[in-house]
Amino acid sequence: MPQTINSAVHHELLIKKSRFIACVQPMPDRASAQKVVAELWEQHPGAAHVCWALLAGGQSAAVDDGEPSGTAGRPMLDVLRHQDLEGVLATVVRYFGGVKLGAGGLVRAYTDSVAQALLKAEKIAIIKQRQLICSAPYAMEGLLRREIELAGATLDNVQHADEVLFTFSLPDSAADDLVIRLNESGHGRIAWITPDDTTGTD
C-alpha cells in the first residue's frame, strides 16, 4: 500500500569534507517541487549542487543537477520507490569539500542521505477515496445519515429538494458494501447518481 509522510525530515552527512544536506517532505506536484528547489538555491547560494527526486500524483523526477549522470537523482528516487512512497520530494544540497568521491561514492552518499532522513519519518498509508451521490425520500434521511456515519464515511453535502440529495466519501474498499447495504435497507427507493464528468473530455 502506498504511503506518504506527514512532515519534513532532515539528515546531514559529511563525507570527505563534502556536506550532503538531505530533506524529504510531502509534495503534491512537480510545480511545487520546482519552487522548493528554487528556494533551496536562495538559501544555499554557495552549494555545488541541489539534486532532487519526486514521486507525486503520477509524476516522477530524478535530477542530478550537474553531478555525473545517474549518481544522484536516480539513487534518491530509488529510495523513495523502494519504500513505496507517494506525494514526496527528496532534496539533497551538496557543498563540495574538494575531494572527488567517484561515481560509486556519490551513489552511496545520495542514497544514504535520503535513507537516513526517512528513518525519522512518520509514514501514513494513502487510502484511495470514492465519492458517492444518491437521492432518497425525506422519510429515509435519518436512515441514510445513520448508515453513512456507521460506515465511517464523510458527509460532504446534503441538499433538500424534491428528495434529499446526499454526497459523501469513504475508502474505496468499503464503498461497494455500503451501496449494497443501502439498496437493501432502502428497498430500492435510493437512487444512485454518477458524478458528471464533463471536465475530462478533450
mmCIF file of C-alpha atoms in Angstrom:
data_model
loop_
_atom_site.group_PDB
_atom_site.id
_atom_site.type_symbol
_atom_site.label_atom_id
_atom_site.label_comp_id
_atom_site.label_asym_id
_atom_site.label_seq_id
_atom_site.Cartn_x
_atom_site.Cartn_y
_atom_site.Cartn_z
ATOM 1 C CA MET A 1 0.000 0.000 0.000
ATOM 2 C CA PRO A 2 1.478 3.409 -0.944
ATOM 3 C CA GLN A 3 2.409 5.717 1.894
ATOM 4 C CA THR A 4 3.291 9.339 2.352
ATOM 5 C CA ILE A 5 4.938 11.186 5.237
ATOM 6 C CA ASN A 6 3.198 13.682 7.492
ATOM 7 C CA SER A 7 6.042 16.238 7.805
ATOM 8 C CA ALA A 8 9.517 17.071 6.532
ATOM 9 C CA VAL A 9 12.503 15.068 7.827
ATOM 10 C CA HIS A 10 16.173 16.014 7.546
ATOM 11 C CA HIS A 11 19.616 14.415 7.708
ATOM 12 C CA GLU A 12 23.129 15.696 7.098
ATOM 13 C CA LEU A 13 26.155 13.634 6.058
ATOM 14 C CA LEU A 14 29.797 14.723 5.969
ATOM 15 C CA ILE A 15 31.879 12.606 3.578
ATOM 16 C CA LYS A 16 35.486 13.590 2.752
ATOM 17 C CA LYS A 17 34.702 17.219 3.626
ATOM 18 C CA SER A 18 31.626 17.312 1.340
ATOM 19 C CA ARG A 19 28.350 18.166 3.100
ATOM 20 C CA PHE A 20 25.165 16.447 1.969
ATOM 21 C CA ILE A 21 22.066 18.135 3.457
ATOM 22 C CA ALA A 22 19.011 15.967 2.812
ATOM 23 C CA CYS A 23 15.324 16.731 3.245
ATOM 24 C CA VAL A 24 12.298 14.557 2.420
ATOM 25 C CA GLN A 25 8.929 16.302 2.592
ATOM 26 C CA PRO A 26 5.305 15.902 1.479
ATOM 27 C CA MET A 27 4.799 17.347 -2.023
ATOM 28 C CA PRO A 28 1.640 17.491 -4.204
ATOM 29 C CA ASP A 29 3.144 18.022 -7.676
ATOM 30 C CA ARG A 30 6.129 18.924 -9.850
ATOM 31 C CA ALA A 31 5.465 22.684 -9.913
ATOM 32 C CA SER A 32 5.543 22.819 -6.099
ATOM 33 C CA ALA A 33 8.733 20.733 -6.091
ATOM 34 C CA GLN A 34 10.492 23.111 -8.500
ATOM 35 C CA LYS A 35 9.538 26.040 -6.271
ATOM 36 C CA VAL A 36 11.114 24.302 -3.252
ATOM 37 C CA VAL A 37 14.309 23.617 -5.236
ATOM 38 C CA ALA A 38 14.500 27.297 -6.283
ATOM 39 C CA GLU A 39 14.114 28.317 -2.624
ATOM 40 C CA LEU A 40 16.938 25.949 -1.632
ATOM 41 C CA TRP A 41 19.255 27.677 -4.112
ATOM 42 C CA GLU A 42 18.365 31.017 -2.479
ATOM 43 C CA GLN A 43 19.131 29.582 0.968
ATOM 44 C CA HIS A 44 22.370 27.881 -0.173
ATOM 45 C CA PRO A 45 23.968 30.150 -2.815
ATOM 46 C CA GLY A 46 27.395 28.577 -2.150
ATOM 47 C CA ALA A 47 26.226 24.996 -2.777
ATOM 48 C CA ALA A 48 27.715 22.987 -5.650
ATOM 49 C CA HIS A 49 24.546 21.009 -6.413
ATOM 50 C CA VAL A 50 20.880 20.796 -5.405
ATOM 51 C CA CYS A 51 19.790 17.324 -6.520
ATOM 52 C CA TRP A 52 16.224 16.109 -6.166
ATOM 53 C CA ALA A 53 13.777 13.284 -6.735
ATOM 54 C CA LEU A 54 9.991 13.421 -6.821
ATOM 55 C CA LEU A 55 7.109 10.945 -6.693
ATOM 56 C CA ALA A 56 3.777 12.774 -6.727
ATOM 57 C CA GLY A 57 0.439 12.229 -8.434
ATOM 58 C CA GLY A 58 1.868 10.015 -11.143
ATOM 59 C CA GLN A 59 4.693 12.487 -11.780
ATOM 60 C CA SER A 60 8.281 11.476 -11.089
ATOM 61 C CA ALA A 61 11.604 13.252 -11.471
ATOM 62 C CA ALA A 62 15.261 12.436 -10.872
ATOM 63 C CA VAL A 63 17.540 15.463 -11.256
ATOM 64 C CA ASP A 64 21.345 15.144 -10.979
ATOM 65 C CA ASP A 65 21.947 18.909 -11.246
ATOM 66 C CA GLY A 66 25.452 18.632 -12.672
ATOM 67 C CA GLU A 67 26.574 15.517 -10.820
ATOM 68 C CA PRO A 68 27.646 12.636 -13.127
ATOM 69 C CA SER A 69 24.548 11.162 -14.789
ATOM 70 C CA GLY A 70 22.723 8.613 -12.648
ATOM 71 C CA THR A 71 24.717 9.250 -9.452
ATOM 72 C CA ALA A 72 22.264 11.494 -7.559
ATOM 73 C CA GLY A 73 18.638 11.893 -8.684
ATOM 74 C CA ARG A 74 18.114 8.260 -9.724
ATOM 75 C CA PRO A 75 19.511 6.720 -6.488
ATOM 76 C CA MET A 76 17.358 9.147 -4.465
ATOM 77 C CA LEU A 77 14.272 8.184 -6.498
ATOM 78 C CA ASP A 78 15.072 4.500 -5.986
ATOM 79 C CA VAL A 79 14.979 5.007 -2.191
ATOM 80 C CA LEU A 80 11.521 6.622 -2.427
ATOM 81 C CA ARG A 81 10.224 3.826 -4.680
ATOM 82 C CA HIS A 82 11.745 1.085 -2.515
ATOM 83 C CA GLN A 83 9.841 2.463 0.492
ATOM 84 C CA ASP A 84 6.605 2.635 -1.574
ATOM 85 C CA LEU A 85 6.229 6.374 -1.017
ATOM 86 C CA GLU A 86 3.928 8.732 -2.936
ATOM 87 C CA GLY A 87 3.482 12.508 -2.738
ATOM 88 C CA VAL A 88 7.046 13.155 -1.557
ATOM 89 C CA LEU A 89 10.048 15.228 -2.628
ATOM 90 C CA ALA A 90 13.627 14.345 -1.659
ATOM 91 C CA THR A 91 16.274 17.065 -1.979
ATOM 92 C CA VAL A 92 19.997 16.950 -1.231
ATOM 93 C CA VAL A 93 22.083 20.126 -1.120
ATOM 94 C CA ARG A 94 25.777 19.343 -1.643
ATOM 95 C CA TYR A 95 28.674 21.551 -0.625
ATOM 96 C CA PHE A 96 31.800 20.238 -2.344
ATOM 97 C CA GLY A 97 34.701 19.570 0.031
ATOM 98 C CA GLY A 98 37.464 19.416 -2.565
ATOM 99 C CA VAL A 99 37.797 15.617 -2.696
ATOM 100 C CA LYS A 100 36.110 13.746 -5.554
ATOM 101 C CA LEU A 101 34.069 10.759 -4.359
ATOM 102 C CA GLY A 102 33.779 8.866 -7.658
ATOM 103 C CA ALA A 103 30.517 7.534 -9.110
ATOM 104 C CA GLY A 104 30.109 4.755 -6.519
ATOM 105 C CA GLY A 105 30.813 7.139 -3.651
ATOM 106 C CA LEU A 106 28.266 9.644 -4.935
ATOM 107 C CA VAL A 107 25.554 6.995 -5.336
ATOM 108 C CA ARG A 108 26.169 5.846 -1.746
ATOM 109 C CA ALA A 109 26.199 9.408 -0.409
ATOM 110 C CA TYR A 110 22.918 10.440 -2.048
ATOM 111 C CA THR A 111 21.244 7.109 -1.227
ATOM 112 C CA ASP A 112 22.342 7.208 2.420
ATOM 113 C CA SER A 113 21.363 10.874 2.889
ATOM 114 C CA VAL A 114 17.767 10.215 1.850
ATOM 115 C CA ALA A 115 17.506 6.790 3.557
ATOM 116 C CA GLN A 116 18.814 8.193 6.864
ATOM 117 C CA ALA A 117 16.354 11.112 6.731
ATOM 118 C CA LEU A 118 13.470 8.683 6.142
ATOM 119 C CA LEU A 119 14.370 6.736 9.293
ATOM 120 C CA LYS A 120 12.893 9.719 11.186
ATOM 121 C CA ALA A 121 9.730 9.930 9.055
ATOM 122 C CA GLU A 122 6.247 9.124 10.317
ATOM 123 C CA LYS A 123 4.602 7.324 7.406
ATOM 124 C CA ILE A 124 0.868 7.410 6.685
ATOM 125 C CA ALA A 125 -0.956 4.950 4.438
ATOM 126 C CA ILE A 126 -2.662 6.576 1.443
ATOM 127 C CA ILE A 127 -6.238 5.323 1.323
ATOM 128 C CA LYS A 128 -7.990 5.829 -2.002
ATOM 129 C CA GLN A 129 -11.343 7.547 -1.510
ATOM 130 C CA ARG A 130 -14.514 7.233 -3.572
ATOM 131 C CA GLN A 131 -17.276 9.835 -3.712
ATOM 132 C CA LEU A 132 -20.885 8.614 -3.912
ATOM 133 C CA ILE A 133 -24.034 10.601 -4.653
ATOM 134 C CA CYS A 134 -27.573 9.362 -4.026
ATOM 135 C CA SER A 135 -31.086 10.699 -3.584
ATOM 136 C CA ALA A 136 -33.739 9.363 -1.233
ATOM 137 C CA PRO A 137 -37.211 10.287 0.037
ATOM 138 C CA TYR A 138 -37.332 12.598 3.067
ATOM 139 C CA ALA A 139 -38.633 9.727 5.211
ATOM 140 C CA MET A 140 -35.320 7.912 4.690
ATOM 141 C CA GLU A 141 -32.982 10.812 5.591
ATOM 142 C CA GLY A 142 -32.387 9.571 9.140
ATOM 143 C CA LEU A 143 -31.626 6.031 7.915
ATOM 144 C CA LEU A 144 -29.101 7.309 5.367
ATOM 145 C CA ARG A 145 -27.387 9.580 7.869
ATOM 146 C CA ARG A 146 -27.032 6.661 10.333
ATOM 147 C CA GLU A 147 -25.678 4.261 7.678
ATOM 148 C CA ILE A 148 -23.210 6.850 6.361
ATOM 149 C CA GLU A 149 -21.949 7.521 9.891
ATOM 150 C CA LEU A 150 -21.708 3.801 10.737
ATOM 151 C CA ALA A 151 -19.644 3.207 7.593
ATOM 152 C CA GLY A 152 -17.151 5.879 8.697
ATOM 153 C CA ALA A 153 -17.922 7.925 5.582
ATOM 154 C CA THR A 154 -17.556 11.706 5.389
ATOM 155 C CA LEU A 155 -20.756 13.555 4.559
ATOM 156 C CA ASP A 156 -19.682 16.171 2.009
ATOM 157 C CA ASN A 157 -23.033 17.751 1.168
ATOM 158 C CA VAL A 158 -26.794 17.399 1.753
ATOM 159 C CA GLN A 159 -29.345 19.171 -0.458
ATOM 160 C CA HIS A 160 -33.077 19.276 0.179
ATOM 161 C CA ALA A 161 -35.189 19.467 -2.980
ATOM 162 C CA ASP A 162 -37.963 17.097 -4.165
ATOM 163 C CA GLU A 163 -35.880 14.452 -2.432
ATOM 164 C CA VAL A 164 -32.778 14.570 -0.227
ATOM 165 C CA LEU A 165 -29.521 14.520 -2.177
ATOM 166 C CA PHE A 166 -26.512 13.113 -0.309
ATOM 167 C CA THR A 167 -22.867 13.451 -1.386
ATOM 168 C CA PHE A 168 -20.377 11.501 0.729
ATOM 169 C CA SER A 169 -16.885 9.997 0.569
ATOM 170 C CA LEU A 170 -15.381 6.849 2.046
ATOM 171 C CA PRO A 171 -12.461 4.470 1.451
ATOM 172 C CA ASP A 172 -12.815 2.842 -1.963
ATOM 173 C CA SER A 173 -12.572 -0.640 -0.428
ATOM 174 C CA ALA A 174 -15.697 -0.038 1.693
ATOM 175 C CA ALA A 175 -17.858 1.710 -0.937
ATOM 176 C CA ASP A 176 -19.401 -1.325 -2.644
ATOM 177 C CA ASP A 177 -20.525 -2.875 0.656
ATOM 178 C CA LEU A 178 -22.226 0.343 1.724
ATOM 179 C CA VAL A 179 -24.055 0.650 -1.617
ATOM 180 C CA ILE A 180 -25.391 -2.924 -1.241
ATOM 181 C CA ARG A 181 -26.452 -2.296 2.367
ATOM 182 C CA LEU A 182 -28.275 0.944 1.470
ATOM 183 C CA ASN A 183 -30.002 -0.683 -1.507
ATOM 184 C CA GLU A 184 -31.315 -3.440 0.798
ATOM 185 C CA SER A 185 -32.403 -1.176 3.648
ATOM 186 C CA GLY A 186 -33.875 1.392 1.218
ATOM 187 C CA HIS A 187 -35.934 -1.264 -0.601
ATOM 188 C CA GLY A 188 -34.940 0.156 -3.992
ATOM 189 C CA ARG A 189 -36.050 3.710 -3.151
ATOM 190 C CA ILE A 190 -32.488 5.088 -3.081
ATOM 191 C CA ALA A 191 -31.317 6.341 -6.490
ATOM 192 C CA TRP A 192 -27.584 6.469 -7.269
ATOM 193 C CA ILE A 193 -26.256 9.358 -9.355
ATOM 194 C CA THR A 194 -22.998 9.253 -11.325
ATOM 195 C CA PRO A 195 -20.992 12.469 -10.793
ATOM 196 C CA ASP A 196 -20.950 14.475 -14.044
ATOM 197 C CA ASP A 197 -17.526 14.117 -15.623
ATOM 198 C CA THR A 198 -17.680 16.961 -18.110
ATOM 199 C CA THR A 199 -14.171 18.195 -17.276
ATOM 200 C CA GLY A 200 -12.365 15.116 -18.589
ATOM 201 C CA THR A 201 -13.350 15.491 -22.245
ATOM 202 C CA ASP A 202 -10.891 16.750 -24.844
#
